Tab-separated table of C-alpha atoms and ligand atoms in Angstrom:
chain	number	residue	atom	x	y	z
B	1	UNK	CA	-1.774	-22.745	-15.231
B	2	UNK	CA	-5.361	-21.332	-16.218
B	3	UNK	CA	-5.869	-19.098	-18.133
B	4	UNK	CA	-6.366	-15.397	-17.657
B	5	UNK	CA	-8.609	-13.006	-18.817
B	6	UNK	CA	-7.049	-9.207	-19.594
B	7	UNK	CA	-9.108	-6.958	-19.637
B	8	UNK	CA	-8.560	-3.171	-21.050
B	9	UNK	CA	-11.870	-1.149	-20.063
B	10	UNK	CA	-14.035	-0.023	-17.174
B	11	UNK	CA	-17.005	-1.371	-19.414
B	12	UNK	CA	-15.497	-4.734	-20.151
B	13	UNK	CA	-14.310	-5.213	-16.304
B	14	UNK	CA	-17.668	-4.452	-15.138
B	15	UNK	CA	-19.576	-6.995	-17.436
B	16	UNK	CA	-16.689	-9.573	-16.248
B	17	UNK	CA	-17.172	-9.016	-12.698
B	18	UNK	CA	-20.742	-8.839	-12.837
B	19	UNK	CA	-21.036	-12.679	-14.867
B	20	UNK	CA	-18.604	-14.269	-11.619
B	21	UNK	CA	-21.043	-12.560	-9.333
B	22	UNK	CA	-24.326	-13.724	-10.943
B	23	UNK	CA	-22.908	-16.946	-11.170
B	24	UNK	CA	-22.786	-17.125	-7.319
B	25	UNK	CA	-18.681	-16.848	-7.111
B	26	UNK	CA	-17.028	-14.581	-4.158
B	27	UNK	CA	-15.000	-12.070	-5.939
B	28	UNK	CA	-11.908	-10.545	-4.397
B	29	UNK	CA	-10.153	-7.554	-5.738
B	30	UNK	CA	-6.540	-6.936	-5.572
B	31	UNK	CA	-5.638	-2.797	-6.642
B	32	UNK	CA	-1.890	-2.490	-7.770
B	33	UNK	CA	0.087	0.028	-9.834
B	34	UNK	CA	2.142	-3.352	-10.977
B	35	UNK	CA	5.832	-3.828	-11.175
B	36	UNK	CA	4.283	-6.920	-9.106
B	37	UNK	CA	6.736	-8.988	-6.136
B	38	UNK	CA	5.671	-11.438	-3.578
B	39	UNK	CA	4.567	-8.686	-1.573
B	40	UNK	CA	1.392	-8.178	-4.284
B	41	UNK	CA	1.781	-11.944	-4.972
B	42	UNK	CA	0.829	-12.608	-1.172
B	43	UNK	CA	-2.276	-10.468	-1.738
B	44	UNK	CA	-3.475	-12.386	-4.743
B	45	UNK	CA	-3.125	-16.041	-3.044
B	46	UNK	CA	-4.546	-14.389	0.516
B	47	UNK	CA	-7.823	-13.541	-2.021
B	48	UNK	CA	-7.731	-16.935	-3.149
B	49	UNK	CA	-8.017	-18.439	0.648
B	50	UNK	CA	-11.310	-15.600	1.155
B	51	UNK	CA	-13.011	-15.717	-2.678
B	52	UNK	CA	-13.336	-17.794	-5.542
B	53	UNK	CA	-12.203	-15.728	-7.802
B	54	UNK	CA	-9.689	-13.266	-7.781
B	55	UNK	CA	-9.227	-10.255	-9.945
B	56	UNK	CA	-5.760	-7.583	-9.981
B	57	UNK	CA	-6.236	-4.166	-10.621
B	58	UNK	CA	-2.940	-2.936	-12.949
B	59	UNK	CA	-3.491	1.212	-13.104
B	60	UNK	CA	-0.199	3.406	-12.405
B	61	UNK	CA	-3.047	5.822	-10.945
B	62	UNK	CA	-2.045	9.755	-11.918
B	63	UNK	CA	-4.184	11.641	-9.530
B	64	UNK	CA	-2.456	10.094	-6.701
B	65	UNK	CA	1.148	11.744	-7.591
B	66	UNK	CA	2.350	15.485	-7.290
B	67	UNK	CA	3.285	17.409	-9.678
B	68	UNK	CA	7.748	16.382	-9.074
B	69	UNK	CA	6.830	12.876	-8.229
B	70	UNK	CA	7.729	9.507	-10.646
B	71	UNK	CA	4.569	8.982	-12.401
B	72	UNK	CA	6.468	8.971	-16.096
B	73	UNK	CA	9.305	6.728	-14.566
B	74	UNK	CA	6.987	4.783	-12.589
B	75	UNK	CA	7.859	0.989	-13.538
B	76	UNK	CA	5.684	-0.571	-16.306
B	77	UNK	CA	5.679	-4.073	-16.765
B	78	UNK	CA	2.135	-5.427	-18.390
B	79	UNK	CA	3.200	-8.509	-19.561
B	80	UNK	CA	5.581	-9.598	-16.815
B	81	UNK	CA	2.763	-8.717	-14.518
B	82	UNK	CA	0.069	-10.745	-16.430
B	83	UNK	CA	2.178	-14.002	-16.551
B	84	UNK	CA	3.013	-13.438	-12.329
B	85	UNK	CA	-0.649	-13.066	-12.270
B	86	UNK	CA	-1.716	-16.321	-14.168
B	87	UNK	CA	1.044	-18.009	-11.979
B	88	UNK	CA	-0.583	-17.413	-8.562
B	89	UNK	CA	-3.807	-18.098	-10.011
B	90	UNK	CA	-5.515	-14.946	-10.286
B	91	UNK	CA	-8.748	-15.357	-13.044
B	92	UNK	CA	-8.741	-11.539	-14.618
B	93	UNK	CA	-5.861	-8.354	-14.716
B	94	UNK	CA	-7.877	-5.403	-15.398
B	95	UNK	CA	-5.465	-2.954	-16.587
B	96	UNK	CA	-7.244	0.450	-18.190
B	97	UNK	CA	-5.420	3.152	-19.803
B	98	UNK	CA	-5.555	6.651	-17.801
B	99	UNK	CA	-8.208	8.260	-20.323
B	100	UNK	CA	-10.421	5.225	-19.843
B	101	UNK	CA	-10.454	6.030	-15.702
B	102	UNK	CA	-10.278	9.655	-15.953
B	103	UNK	CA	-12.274	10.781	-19.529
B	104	UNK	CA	-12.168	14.218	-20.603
B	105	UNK	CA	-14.912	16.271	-18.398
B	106	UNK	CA	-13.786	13.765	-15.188
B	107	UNK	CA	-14.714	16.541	-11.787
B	108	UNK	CA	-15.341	13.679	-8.952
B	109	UNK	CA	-12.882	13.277	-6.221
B	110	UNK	CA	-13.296	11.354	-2.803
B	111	UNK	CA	-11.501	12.309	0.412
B	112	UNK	CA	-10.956	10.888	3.198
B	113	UNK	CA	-10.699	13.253	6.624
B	114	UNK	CA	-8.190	12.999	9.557
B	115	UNK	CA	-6.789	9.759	8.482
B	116	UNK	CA	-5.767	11.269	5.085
B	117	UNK	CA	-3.855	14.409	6.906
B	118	UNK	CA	-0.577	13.377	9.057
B	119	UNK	CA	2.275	11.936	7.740
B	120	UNK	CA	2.461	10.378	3.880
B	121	UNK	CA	-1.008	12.736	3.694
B	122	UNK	CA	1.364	15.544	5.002
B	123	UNK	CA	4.461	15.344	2.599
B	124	UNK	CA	2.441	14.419	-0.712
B	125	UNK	CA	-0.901	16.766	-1.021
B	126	UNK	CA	-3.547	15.412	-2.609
B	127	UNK	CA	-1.823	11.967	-2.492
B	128	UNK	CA	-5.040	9.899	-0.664
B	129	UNK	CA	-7.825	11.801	-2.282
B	130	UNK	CA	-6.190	10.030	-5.326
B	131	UNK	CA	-5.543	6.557	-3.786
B	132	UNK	CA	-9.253	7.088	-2.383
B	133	UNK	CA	-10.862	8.037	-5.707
B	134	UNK	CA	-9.387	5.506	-7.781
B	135	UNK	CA	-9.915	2.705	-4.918
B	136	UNK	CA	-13.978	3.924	-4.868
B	137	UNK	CA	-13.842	3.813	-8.206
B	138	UNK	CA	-12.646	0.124	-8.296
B	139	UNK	CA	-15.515	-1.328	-5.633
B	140	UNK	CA	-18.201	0.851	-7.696
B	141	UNK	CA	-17.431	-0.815	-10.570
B	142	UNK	CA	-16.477	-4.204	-9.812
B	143	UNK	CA	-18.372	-4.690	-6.645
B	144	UNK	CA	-15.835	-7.086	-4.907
B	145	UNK	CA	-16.875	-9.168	-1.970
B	146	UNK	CA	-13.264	-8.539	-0.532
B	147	UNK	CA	-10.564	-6.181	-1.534
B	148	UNK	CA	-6.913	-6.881	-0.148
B	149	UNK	CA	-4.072	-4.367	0.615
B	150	UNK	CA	-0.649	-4.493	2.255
B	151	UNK	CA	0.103	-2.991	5.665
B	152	UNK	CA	3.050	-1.751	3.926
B	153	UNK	CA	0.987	1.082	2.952
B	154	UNK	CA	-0.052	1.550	6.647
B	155	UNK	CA	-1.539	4.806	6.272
B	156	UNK	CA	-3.307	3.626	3.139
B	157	UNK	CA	-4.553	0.429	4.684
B	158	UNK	CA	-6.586	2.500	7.339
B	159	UNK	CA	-7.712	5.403	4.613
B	160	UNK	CA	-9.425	2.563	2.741
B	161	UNK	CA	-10.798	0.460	5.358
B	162	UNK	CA	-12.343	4.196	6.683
B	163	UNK	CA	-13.873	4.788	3.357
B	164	UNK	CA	-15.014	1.174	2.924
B	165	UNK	CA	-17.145	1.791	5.960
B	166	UNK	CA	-18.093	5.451	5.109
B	167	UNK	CA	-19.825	5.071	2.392
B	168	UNK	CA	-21.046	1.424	2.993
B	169	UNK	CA	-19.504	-0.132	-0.230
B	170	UNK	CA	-20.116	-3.893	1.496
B	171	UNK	CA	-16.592	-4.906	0.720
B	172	UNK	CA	-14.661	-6.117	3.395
B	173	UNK	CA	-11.071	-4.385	3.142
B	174	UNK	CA	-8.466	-6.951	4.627
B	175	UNK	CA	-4.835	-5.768	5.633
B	176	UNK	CA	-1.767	-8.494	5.123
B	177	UNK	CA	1.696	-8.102	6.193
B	178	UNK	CA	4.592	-6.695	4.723
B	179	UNK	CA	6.114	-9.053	2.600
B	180	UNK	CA	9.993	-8.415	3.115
B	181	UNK	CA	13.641	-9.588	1.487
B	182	UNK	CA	15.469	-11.758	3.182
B	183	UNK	CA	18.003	-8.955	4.159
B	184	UNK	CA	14.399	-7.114	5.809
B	185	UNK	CA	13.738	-4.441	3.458
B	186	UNK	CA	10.186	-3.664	2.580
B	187	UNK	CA	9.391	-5.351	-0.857
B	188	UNK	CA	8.485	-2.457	-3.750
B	189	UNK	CA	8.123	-1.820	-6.847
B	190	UNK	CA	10.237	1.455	-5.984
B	191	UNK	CA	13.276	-0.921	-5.114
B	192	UNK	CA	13.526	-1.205	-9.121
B	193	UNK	CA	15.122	2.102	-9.151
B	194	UNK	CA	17.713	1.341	-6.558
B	195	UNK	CA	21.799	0.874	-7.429
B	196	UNK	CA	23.918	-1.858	-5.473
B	197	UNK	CA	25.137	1.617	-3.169
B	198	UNK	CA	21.019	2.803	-2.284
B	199	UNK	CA	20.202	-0.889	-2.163
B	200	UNK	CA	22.073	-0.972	0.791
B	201	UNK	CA	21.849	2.012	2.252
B	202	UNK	CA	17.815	1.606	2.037
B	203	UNK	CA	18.191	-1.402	4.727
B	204	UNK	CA	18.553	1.520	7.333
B	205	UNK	CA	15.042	1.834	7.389
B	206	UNK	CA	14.263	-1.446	8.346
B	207	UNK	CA	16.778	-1.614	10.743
B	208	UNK	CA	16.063	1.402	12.752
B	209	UNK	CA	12.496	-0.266	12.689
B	210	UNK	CA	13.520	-3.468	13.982
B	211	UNK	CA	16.312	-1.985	16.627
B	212	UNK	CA	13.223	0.215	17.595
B	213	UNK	CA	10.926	-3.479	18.210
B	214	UNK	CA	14.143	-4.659	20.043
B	215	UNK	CA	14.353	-1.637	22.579
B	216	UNK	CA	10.661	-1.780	23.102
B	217	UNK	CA	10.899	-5.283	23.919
B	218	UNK	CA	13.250	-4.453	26.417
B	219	UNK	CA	11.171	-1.863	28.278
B	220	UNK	CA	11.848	1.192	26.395
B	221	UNK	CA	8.131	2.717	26.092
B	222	UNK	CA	8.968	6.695	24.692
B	223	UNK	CA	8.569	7.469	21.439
B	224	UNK	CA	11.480	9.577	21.588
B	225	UNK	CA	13.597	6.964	22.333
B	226	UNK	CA	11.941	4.856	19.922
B	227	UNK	CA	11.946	7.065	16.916
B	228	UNK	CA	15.967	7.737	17.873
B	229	UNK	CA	16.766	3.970	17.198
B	230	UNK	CA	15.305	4.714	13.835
B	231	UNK	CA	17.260	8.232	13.076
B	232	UNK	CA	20.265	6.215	13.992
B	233	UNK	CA	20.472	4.163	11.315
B	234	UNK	CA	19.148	6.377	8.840
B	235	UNK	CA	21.539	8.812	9.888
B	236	UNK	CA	24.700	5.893	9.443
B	237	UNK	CA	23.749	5.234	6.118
B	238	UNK	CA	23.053	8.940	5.168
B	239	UNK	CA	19.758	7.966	4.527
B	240	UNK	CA	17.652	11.756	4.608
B	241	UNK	CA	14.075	11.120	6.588
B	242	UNK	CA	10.790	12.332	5.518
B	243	UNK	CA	9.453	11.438	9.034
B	244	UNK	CA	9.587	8.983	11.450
B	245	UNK	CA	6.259	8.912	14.095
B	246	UNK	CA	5.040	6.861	16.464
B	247	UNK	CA	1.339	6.623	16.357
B	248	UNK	CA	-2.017	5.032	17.155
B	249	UNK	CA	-2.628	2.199	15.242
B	250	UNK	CA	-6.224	2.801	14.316
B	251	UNK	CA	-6.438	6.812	14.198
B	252	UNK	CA	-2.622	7.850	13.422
B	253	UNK	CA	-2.412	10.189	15.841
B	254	UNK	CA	1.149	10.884	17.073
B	255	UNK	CA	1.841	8.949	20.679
B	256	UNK	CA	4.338	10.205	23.482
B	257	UNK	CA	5.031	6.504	24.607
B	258	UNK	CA	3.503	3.033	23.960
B	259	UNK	CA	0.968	1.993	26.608
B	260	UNK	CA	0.141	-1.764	27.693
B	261	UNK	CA	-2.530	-3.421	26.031
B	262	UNK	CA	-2.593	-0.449	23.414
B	263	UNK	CA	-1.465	-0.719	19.599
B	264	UNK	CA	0.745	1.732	18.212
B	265	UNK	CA	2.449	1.866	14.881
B	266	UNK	CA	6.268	3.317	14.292
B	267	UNK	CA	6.500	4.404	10.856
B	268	UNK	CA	9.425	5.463	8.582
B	269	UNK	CA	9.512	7.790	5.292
B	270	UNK	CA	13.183	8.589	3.723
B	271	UNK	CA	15.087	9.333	0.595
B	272	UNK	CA	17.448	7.021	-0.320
B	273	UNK	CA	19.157	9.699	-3.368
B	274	UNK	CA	16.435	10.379	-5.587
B	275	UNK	CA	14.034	8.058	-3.909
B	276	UNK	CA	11.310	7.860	-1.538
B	277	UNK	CA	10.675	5.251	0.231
B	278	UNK	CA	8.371	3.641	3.359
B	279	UNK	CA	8.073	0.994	5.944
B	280	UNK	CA	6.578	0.290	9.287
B	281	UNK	CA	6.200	-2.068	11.924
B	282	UNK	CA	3.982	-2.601	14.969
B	283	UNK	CA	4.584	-1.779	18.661
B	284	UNK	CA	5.221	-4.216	20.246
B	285	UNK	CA	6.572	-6.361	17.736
B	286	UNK	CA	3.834	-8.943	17.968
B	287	UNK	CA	1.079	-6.122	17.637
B	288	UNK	CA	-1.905	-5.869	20.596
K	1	LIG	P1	1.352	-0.739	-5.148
K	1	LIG	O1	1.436	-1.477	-6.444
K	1	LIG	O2	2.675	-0.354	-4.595
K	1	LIG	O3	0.354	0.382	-5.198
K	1	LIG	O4	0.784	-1.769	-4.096
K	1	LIG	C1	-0.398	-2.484	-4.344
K	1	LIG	C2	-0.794	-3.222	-3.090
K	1	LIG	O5	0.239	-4.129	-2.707
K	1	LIG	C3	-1.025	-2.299	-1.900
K	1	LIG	O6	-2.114	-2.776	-1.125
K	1	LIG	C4	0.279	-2.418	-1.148
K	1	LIG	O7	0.172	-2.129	0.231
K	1	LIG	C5	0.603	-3.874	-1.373
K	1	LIG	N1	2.038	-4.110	-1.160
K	1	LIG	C6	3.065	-3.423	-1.737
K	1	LIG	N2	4.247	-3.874	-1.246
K	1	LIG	C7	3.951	-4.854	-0.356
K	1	LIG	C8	4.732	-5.696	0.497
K	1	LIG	N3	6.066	-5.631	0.521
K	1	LIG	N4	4.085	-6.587	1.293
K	1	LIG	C9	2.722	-6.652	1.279
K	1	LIG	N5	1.941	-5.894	0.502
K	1	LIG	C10	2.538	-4.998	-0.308
């Protein structure tokens, strides 16, 4: 295994990333909060394939949660992270404490328009003009040649790749697929807090998903219809939604029904007890 370089602030990450750039290396980023799975795993060894050098971002970011959400119960796990790190053959973890990213006098925020406003953007205020800032923040300092993120965070994925092209950072953002458990669930690091009873119940949202792929396939084309399926088997497992929408892939906005040779998105947000979680899938199955 190689070894890996830790560092703790934005100074010392900069002067890192700037030595593999000047020595002609292709850099790719990978931003986490940590409590790392295959799912951020998949990310790291995807930046391997595009870059020389990959480098993980470990920053439970505070100005992305609201004021009841689990930022002091967020999972923390620095040095189980580091050694899954090293493992898949990531070169750096740069993993800064709050004050270093946000010093006293901090003012500047970033936000992202439409993209930012349905949905996730809807039910957690101020959520992407967190995710946006800190993600800026990241390619400003570190000026990666790629940055990679998960289409489990769907709406994310599309706020960053819209902000990446905004303001002409010259990273390419690349999307990767959900990385799932063998039962289907969405790998995350949210799945920490669930008992054996949620665990289970939480594989409703999959399944509405994929019943909602299956009935597609078969002709249905409403998103009525389609967001039913998924209501179905949240409602069995007395699973409470946050929302379930059909939408454009690219823009988010809402659909009526899925049209040939168009991609749409069905996405799911539900509490499981206490907590929140999300997962998607495209329409049809095998995206357009
Ligand atoms: P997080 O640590 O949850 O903020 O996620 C960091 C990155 O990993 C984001 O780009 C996520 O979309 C991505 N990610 C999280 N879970 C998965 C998953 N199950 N499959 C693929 N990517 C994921």
């Amino acid at each position: 295994m190689a070894t890996l370089t830790v560092l703790k602030t934005p100074r010392e990450a900069a002067a890192w990333a700037k030595r593999v750039r000047r020595a002609g290396q292709r850099l790719a980023l990978v931003p986490t909060m940590g409590a790392l799975h295959e799912g951020h795993l998949s990310l790291v060894r995807e930046g391997l394939r595009r870059a020389d050098v990959v480098l993980v971002s470990i920053f439970v970011n505070p100005t992305q949660f609201g004021p009841t959400e689990d930022l002091a119960r967020y999972p923390r796990d620095l040095e189980g992270d580091v050694a899954k790190c090293a493992e898949a053959g990531a070169a750096a973890v740069y993993a800064p404490e709050p004050g270093m990213v946000y010093p006293p006098g901090y003012q500047t925020y970033v936000e992202v328009g439409e993209l930012s406003q349905g949905l996730c953007g809807a039910r957690r205020p101020g959520h992407f003009r967190g995710v946006a800032t800190v993600v800026t923040k990241l390619f400003a300092l570190l000026r990666p040649h790629v940055a990679l993120f998960g289409e489990k965070d769907y709406q994310q994925l599309q706020v960053i790749t819209a902000l990446a092209q905004d303001l002409e950072l010259g990273v390419e953002v690349v999307g990767m697929p959900t990385v799932r458990e063998p039962d289907g669930l969405a790998m995350s690091s949210r799945n920490r807090y669930l008992g054996a009873e949620d665990r289970r119940r939480a594989l409703s949202l999959s399944q509405g998903l994929f019943d909602a792929q299956a009935q597609e396939a078969r002709g249905v084309r409403d998103a009525e219809s389609l967001r039913k399926a998924v209501r179905d088997r949240l409602d069995a497992a007395n699973v409470k939604e946050d929302y379930v929408e059909l939408v454009d892939a690219r823009t988010l906005k809402p659909l009526e029904r899925v049209e040939t040779g168009h991609a749409a998105r069905l996405l799911v947000a539900a509490f499981v007890g206490a907590t929140r979680l999300i997962d998607n899938v495209p329409v049809p199955r095998e995206g357009t």
